[in-house]
PDB file of C-alpha atoms in Angstrom:
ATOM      1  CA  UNK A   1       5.025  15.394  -2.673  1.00  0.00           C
ATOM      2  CA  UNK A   2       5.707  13.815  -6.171  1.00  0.00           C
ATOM      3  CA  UNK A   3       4.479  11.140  -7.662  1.00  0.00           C
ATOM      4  CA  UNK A   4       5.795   7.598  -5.396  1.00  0.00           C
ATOM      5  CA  UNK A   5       6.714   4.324  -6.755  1.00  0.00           C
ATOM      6  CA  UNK A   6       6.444   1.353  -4.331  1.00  0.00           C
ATOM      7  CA  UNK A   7       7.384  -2.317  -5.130  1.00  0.00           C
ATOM      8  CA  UNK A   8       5.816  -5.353  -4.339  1.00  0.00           C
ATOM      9  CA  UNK A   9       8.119  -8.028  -3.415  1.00  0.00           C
ATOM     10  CA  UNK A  10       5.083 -10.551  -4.068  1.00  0.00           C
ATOM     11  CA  UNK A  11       6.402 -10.615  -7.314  1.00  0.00           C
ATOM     12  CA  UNK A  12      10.193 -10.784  -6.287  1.00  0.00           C
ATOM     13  CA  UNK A  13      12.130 -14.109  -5.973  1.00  0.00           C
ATOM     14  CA  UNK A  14      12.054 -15.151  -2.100  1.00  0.00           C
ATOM     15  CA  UNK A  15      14.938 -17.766  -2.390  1.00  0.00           C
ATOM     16  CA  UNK A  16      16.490 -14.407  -3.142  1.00  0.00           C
ATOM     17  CA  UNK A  17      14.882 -11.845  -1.397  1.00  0.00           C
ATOM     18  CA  UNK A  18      17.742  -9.281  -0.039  1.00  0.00           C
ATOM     19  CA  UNK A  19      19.448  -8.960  -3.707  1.00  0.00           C
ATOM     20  CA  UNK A  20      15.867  -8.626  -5.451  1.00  0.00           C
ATOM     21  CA  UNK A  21      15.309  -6.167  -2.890  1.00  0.00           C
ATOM     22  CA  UNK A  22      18.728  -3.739  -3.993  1.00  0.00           C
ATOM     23  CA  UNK A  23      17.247  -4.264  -7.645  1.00  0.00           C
ATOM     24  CA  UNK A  24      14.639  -1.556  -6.422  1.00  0.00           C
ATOM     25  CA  UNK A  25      16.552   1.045  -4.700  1.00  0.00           C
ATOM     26  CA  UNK A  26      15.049   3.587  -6.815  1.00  0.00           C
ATOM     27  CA  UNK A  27      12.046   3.047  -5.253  1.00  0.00           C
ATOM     28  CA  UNK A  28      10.515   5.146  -2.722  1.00  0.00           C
ATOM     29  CA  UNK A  29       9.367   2.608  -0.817  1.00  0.00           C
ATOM     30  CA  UNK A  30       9.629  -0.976  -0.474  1.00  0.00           C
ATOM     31  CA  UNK A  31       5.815  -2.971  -0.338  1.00  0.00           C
ATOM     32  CA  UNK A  32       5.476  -5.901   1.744  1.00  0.00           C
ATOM     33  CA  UNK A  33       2.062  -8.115   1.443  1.00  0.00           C
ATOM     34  CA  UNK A  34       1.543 -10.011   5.096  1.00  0.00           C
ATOM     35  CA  UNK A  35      -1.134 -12.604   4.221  1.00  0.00           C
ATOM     36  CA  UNK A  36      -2.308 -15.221   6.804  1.00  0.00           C
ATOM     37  CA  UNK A  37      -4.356 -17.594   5.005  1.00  0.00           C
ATOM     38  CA  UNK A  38      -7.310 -16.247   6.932  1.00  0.00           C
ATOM     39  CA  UNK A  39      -8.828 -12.741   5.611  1.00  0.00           C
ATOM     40  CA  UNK A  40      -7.491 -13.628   2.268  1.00  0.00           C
ATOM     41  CA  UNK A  41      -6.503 -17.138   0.682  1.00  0.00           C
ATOM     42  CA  UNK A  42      -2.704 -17.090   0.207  1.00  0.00           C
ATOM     43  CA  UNK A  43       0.090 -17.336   2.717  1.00  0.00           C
ATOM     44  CA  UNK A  44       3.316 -15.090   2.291  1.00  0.00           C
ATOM     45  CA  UNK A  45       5.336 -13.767   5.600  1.00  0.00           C
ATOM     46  CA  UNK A  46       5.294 -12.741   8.951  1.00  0.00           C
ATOM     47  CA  UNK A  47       6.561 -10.247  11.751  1.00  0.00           C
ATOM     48  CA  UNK A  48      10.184 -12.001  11.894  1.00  0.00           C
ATOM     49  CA  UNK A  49      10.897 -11.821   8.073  1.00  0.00           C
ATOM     50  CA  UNK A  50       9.060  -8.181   7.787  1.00  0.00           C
ATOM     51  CA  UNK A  51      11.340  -7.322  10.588  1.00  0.00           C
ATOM     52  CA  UNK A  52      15.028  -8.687   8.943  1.00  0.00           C
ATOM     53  CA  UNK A  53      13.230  -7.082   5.826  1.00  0.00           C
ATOM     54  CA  UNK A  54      13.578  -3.737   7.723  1.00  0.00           C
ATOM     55  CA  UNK A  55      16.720  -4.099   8.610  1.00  0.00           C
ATOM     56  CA  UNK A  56      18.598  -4.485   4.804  1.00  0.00           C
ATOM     57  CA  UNK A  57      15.837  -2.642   2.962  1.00  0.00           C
ATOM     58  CA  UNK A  58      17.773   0.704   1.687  1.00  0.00           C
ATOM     59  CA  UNK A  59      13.900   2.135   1.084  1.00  0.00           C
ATOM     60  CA  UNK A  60      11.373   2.382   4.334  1.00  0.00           C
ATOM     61  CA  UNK A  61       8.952  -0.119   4.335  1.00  0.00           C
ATOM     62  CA  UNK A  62       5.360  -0.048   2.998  1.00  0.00           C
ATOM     63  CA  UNK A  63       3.337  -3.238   4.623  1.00  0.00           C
ATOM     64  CA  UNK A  64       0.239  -4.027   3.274  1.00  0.00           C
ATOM     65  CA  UNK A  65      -1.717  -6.573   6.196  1.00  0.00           C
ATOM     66  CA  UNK A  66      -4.367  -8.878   4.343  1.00  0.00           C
ATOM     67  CA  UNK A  67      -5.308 -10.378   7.797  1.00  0.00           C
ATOM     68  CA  UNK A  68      -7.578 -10.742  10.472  1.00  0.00           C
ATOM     69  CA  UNK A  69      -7.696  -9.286  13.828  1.00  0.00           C
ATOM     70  CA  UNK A  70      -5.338  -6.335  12.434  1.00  0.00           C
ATOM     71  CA  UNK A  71      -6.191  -4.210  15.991  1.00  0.00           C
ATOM     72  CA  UNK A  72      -3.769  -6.503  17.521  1.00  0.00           C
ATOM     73  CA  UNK A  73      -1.702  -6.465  15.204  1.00  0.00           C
ATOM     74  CA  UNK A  74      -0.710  -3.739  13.435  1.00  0.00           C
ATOM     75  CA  UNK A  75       1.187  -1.843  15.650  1.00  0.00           C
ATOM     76  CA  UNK A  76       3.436  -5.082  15.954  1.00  0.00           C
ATOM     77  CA  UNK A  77       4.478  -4.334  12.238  1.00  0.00           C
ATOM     78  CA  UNK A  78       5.230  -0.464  13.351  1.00  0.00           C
ATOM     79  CA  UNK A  79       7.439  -2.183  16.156  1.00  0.00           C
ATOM     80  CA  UNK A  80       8.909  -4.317  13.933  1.00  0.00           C
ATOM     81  CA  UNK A  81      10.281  -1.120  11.503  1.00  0.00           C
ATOM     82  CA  UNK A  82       7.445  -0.645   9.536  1.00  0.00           C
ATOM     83  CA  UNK A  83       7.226   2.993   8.140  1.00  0.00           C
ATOM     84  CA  UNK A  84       3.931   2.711   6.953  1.00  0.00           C
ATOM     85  CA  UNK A  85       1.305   0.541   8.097  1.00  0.00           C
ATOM     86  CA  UNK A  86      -1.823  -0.342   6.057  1.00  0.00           C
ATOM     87  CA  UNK A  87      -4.704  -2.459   7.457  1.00  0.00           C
ATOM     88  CA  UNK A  88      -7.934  -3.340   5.785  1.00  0.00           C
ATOM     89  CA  UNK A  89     -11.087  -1.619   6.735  1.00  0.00           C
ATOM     90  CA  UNK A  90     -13.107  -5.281   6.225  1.00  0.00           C
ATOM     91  CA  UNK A  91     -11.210  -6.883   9.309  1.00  0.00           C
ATOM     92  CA  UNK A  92     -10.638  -3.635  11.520  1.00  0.00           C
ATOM     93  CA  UNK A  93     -12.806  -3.491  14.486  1.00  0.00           C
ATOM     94  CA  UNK A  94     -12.342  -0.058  15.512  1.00  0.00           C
ATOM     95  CA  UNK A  95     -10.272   1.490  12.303  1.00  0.00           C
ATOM     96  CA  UNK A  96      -9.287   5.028  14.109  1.00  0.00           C
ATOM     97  CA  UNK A  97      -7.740   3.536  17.047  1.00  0.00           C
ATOM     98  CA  UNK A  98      -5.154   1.802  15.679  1.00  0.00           C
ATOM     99  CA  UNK A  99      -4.168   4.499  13.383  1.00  0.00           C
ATOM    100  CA  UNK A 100      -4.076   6.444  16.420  1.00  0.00           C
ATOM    101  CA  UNK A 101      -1.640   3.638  17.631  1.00  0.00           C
ATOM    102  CA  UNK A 102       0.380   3.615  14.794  1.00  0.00           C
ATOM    103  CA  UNK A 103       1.063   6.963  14.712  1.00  0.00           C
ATOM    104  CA  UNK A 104       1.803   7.244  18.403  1.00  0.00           C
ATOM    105  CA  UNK A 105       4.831   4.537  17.097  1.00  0.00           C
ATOM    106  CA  UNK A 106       5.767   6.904  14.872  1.00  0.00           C
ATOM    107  CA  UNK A 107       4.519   4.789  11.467  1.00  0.00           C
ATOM    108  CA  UNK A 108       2.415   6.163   8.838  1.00  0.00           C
ATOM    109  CA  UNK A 109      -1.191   4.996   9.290  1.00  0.00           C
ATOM    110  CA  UNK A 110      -3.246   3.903   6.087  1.00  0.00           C
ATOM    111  CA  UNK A 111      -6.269   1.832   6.088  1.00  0.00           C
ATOM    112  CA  UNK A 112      -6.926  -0.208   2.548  1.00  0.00           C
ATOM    113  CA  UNK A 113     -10.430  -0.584   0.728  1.00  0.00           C
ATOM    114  CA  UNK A 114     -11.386  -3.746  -1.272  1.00  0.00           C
ATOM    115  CA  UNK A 115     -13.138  -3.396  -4.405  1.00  0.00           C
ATOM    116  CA  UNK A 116     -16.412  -4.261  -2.611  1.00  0.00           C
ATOM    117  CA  UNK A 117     -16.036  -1.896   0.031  1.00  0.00           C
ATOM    118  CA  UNK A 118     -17.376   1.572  -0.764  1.00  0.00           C
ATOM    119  CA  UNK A 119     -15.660   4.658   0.124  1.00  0.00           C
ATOM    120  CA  UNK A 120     -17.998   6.207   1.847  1.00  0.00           C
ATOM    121  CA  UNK A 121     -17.070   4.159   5.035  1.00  0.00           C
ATOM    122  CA  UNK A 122     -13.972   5.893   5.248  1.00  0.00           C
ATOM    123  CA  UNK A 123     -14.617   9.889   4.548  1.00  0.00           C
ATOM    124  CA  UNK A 124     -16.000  11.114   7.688  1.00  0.00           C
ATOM    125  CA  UNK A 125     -12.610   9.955   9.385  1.00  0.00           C
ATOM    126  CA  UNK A 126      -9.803  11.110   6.529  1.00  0.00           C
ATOM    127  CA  UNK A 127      -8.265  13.089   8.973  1.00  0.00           C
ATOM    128  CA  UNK A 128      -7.035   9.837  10.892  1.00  0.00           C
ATOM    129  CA  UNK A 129      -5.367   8.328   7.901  1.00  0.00           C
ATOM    130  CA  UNK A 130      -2.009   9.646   6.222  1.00  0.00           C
ATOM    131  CA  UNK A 131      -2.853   7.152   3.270  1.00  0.00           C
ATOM    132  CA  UNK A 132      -5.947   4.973   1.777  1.00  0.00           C
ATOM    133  CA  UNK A 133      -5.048   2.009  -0.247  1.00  0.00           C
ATOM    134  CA  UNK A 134      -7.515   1.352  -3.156  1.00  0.00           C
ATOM    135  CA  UNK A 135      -7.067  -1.969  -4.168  1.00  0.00           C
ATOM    136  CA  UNK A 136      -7.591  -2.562  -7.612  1.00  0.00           C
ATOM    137  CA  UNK A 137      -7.576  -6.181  -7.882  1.00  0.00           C
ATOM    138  CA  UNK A 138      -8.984  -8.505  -5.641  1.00  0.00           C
ATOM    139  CA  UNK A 139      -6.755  -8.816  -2.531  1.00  0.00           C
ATOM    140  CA  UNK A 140      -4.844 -12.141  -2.307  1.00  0.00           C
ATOM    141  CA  UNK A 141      -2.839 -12.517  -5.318  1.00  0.00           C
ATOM    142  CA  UNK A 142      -0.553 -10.459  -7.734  1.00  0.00           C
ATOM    143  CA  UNK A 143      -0.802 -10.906 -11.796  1.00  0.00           C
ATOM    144  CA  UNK A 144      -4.578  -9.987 -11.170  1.00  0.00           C
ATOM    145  CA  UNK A 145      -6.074  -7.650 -14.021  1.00  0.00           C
ATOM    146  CA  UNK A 146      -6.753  -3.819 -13.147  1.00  0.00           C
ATOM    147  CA  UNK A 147      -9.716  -2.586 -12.577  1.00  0.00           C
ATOM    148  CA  UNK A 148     -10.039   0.643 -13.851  1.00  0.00           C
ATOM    149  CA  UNK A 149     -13.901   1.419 -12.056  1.00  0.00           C
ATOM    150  CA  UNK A 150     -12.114   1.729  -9.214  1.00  0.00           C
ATOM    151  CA  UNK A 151     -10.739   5.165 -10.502  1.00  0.00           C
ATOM    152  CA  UNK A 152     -14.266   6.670  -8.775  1.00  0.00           C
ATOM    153  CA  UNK A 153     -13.232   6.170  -5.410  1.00  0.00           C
ATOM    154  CA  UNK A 154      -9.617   7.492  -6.224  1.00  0.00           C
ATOM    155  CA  UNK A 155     -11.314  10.518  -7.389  1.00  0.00           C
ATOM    156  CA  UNK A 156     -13.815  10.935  -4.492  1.00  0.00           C
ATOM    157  CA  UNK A 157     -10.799  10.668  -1.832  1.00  0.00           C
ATOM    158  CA  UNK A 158      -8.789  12.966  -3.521  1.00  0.00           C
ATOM    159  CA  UNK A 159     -11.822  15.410  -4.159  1.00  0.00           C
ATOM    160  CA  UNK A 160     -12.212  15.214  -0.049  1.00  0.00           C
ATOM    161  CA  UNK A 161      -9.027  15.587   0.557  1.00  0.00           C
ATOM    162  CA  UNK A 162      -8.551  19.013  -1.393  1.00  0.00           C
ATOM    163  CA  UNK A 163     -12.192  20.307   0.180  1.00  0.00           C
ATOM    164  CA  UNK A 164     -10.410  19.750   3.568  1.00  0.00           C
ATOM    165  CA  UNK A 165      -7.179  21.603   2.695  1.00  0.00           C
ATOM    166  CA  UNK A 166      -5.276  18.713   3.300  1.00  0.00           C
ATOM    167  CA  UNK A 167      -2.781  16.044   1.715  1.00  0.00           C
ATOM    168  CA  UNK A 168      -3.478  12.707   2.158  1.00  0.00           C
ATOM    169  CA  UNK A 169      -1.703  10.092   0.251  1.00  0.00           C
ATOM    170  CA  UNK A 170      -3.812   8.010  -2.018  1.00  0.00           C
ATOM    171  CA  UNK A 171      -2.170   4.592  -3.136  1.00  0.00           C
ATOM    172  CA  UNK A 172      -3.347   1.945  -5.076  1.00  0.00           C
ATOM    173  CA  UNK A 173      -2.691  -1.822  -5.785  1.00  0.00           C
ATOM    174  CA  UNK A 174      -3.222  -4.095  -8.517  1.00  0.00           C
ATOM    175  CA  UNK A 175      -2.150  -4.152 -12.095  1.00  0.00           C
ATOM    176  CA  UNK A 176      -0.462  -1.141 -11.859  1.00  0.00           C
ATOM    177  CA  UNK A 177       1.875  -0.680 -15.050  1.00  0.00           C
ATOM    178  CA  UNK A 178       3.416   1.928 -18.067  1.00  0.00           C
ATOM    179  CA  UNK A 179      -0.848   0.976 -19.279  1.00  0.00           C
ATOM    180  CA  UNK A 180      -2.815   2.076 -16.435  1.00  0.00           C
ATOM    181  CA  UNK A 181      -0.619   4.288 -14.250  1.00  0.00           C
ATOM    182  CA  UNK A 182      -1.549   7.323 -16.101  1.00  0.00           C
ATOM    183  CA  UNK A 183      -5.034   6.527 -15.643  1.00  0.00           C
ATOM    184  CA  UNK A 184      -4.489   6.529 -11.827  1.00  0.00           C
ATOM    185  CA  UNK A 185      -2.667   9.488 -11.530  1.00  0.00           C
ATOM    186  CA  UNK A 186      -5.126  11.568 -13.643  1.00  0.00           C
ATOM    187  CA  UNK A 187      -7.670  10.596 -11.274  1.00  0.00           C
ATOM    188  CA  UNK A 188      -5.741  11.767  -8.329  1.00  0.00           C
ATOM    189  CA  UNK A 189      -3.424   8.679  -7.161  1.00  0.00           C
ATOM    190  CA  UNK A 190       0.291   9.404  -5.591  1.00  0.00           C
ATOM    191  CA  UNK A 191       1.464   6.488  -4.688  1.00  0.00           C
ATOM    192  CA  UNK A 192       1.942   3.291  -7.014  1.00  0.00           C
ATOM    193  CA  UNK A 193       2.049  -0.289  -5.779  1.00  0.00           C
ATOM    194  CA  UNK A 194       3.961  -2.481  -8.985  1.00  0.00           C
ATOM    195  CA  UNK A 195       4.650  -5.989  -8.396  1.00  0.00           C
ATOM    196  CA  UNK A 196       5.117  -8.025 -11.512  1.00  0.00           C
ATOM    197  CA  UNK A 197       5.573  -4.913 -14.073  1.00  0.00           C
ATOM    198  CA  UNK A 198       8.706  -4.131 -11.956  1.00  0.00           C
ATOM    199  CA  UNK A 199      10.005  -7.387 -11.543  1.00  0.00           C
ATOM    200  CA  UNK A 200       9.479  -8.568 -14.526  1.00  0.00           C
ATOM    201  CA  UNK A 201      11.323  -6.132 -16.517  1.00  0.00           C
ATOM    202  CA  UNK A 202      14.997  -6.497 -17.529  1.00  0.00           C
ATOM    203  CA  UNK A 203      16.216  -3.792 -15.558  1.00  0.00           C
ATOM    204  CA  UNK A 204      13.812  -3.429 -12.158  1.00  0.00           C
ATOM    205  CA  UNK A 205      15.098   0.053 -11.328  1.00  0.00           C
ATOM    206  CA  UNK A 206      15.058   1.834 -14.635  1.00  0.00           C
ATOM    207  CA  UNK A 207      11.790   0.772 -14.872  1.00  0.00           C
ATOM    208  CA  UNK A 208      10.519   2.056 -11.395  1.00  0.00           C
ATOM    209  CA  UNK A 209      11.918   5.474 -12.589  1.00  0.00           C
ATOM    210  CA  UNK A 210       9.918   5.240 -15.815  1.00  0.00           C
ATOM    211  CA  UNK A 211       6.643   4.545 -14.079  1.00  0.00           C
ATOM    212  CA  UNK A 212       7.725   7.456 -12.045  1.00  0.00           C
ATOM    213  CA  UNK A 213       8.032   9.672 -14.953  1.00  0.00           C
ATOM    214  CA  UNK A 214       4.580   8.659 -16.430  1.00  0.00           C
ATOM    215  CA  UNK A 215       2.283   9.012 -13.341  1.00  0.00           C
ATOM    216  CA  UNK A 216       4.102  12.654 -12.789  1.00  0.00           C
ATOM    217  CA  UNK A 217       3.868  13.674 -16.745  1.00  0.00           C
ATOM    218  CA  UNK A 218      -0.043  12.499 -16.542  1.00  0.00           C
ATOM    219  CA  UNK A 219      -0.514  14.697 -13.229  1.00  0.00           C
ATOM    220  CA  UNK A 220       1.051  17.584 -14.905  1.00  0.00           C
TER     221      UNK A 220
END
């Protein structure tokens, strides 16, 4: 697997939302933030919209849950044409059961650390997850700064991951841009959340191709 670009449509305009998500069809995936308000404090979207999301998105969908109760549900989001479901480890109650229910949908299963939350809660049970999200901001909001101590636990998981002969995905959020990607993918990341750094540039798709071409140049 190369090097995997995934757009945030946090930073994307909402009024908008089906042509700002064609802008990104380079992508390899399209990232969708479900916040309730709750487990972090911002409000974005829902089942419903993640669901007609789904449907027009030309890339499979990458949802990130910020919220509460996520044993419940998760595997809604799988239903709803999710290809990849991430839940945080803080709000999980039992973390390897519903990874074992999303895969039974037939979703990736990826469980997400906040920067408080070492990563030694998660390595006895890698074989459960196809993906970790590190976050590398503070969950909640996009614009944050990166935060490049975070590169430890991107190294650790991909360290395990070799020492048990197998590939799991390692993805990370937050200030991800042409300035730090390198840094991620030298420490072992594969897969690239970029909100505002893709949106924000003139042309959206040329630069999700560029950030392609640095993270796989800085792995080589």
């Amino acid at each position: 697997m190369g090097m995997q670009i995934a757009p945030s449509i946090l930073s994307a305009d909402f009024a908008n939302l089906e042509s700002e998500i064609v802008k990104v069809d380079t992508a390899d995936w399209l990232h969708v933030d479900v916040m309730d308000g709750h487990f972090v404090p911002n409000l974005t979207l829902g089942l419903p919209v993640v669901e007609r999301i789904a449907e027009v998105s030309p890339m499979p969908i990458d949802a990130h849950l910020m919220i509460e109760n996520p044993d419940h549900w998760a595997p809604r989001y799988a239903e709803a044409g999710a290809a990849s479901v991430t839940f945080h480890y803080e709000a999980a109650k039992d973390p390897r059961a519903i990874a074992r229910d999303l895969r039974r949908l037939g979703a990736r299963a990826s469980v997400a650390l906040k920067p408080g939350t070492p990563v030694d809660v998660i390595l006895d049970d890698l074989v459960e997850f196809d993906m970790v999200l590190v976050m590398t901001v503070e969950p909640g909001f996009g614009g944050q700064a990166f935060m490049p101590d975070m590169m430890s636990k991107v190294s650790t998981l991909r360290h395990a991951s070799d020492a048990a002969d197998r590939h799991l995905w390692i993805q990370t959020d937050g200030g991800i841009a042409r300035d730090t990607i390198e840094t991620v993918a030298r420490a072992g990341g594969d897969v690239f959340v970029a909100g505002s750094a893709v949106y924000g540039a003139a042309d959206p798709a040329a630069e999700v191709n560029a950030l392609r071409a640095l993270a796989a140049a800085a792995r080589a």
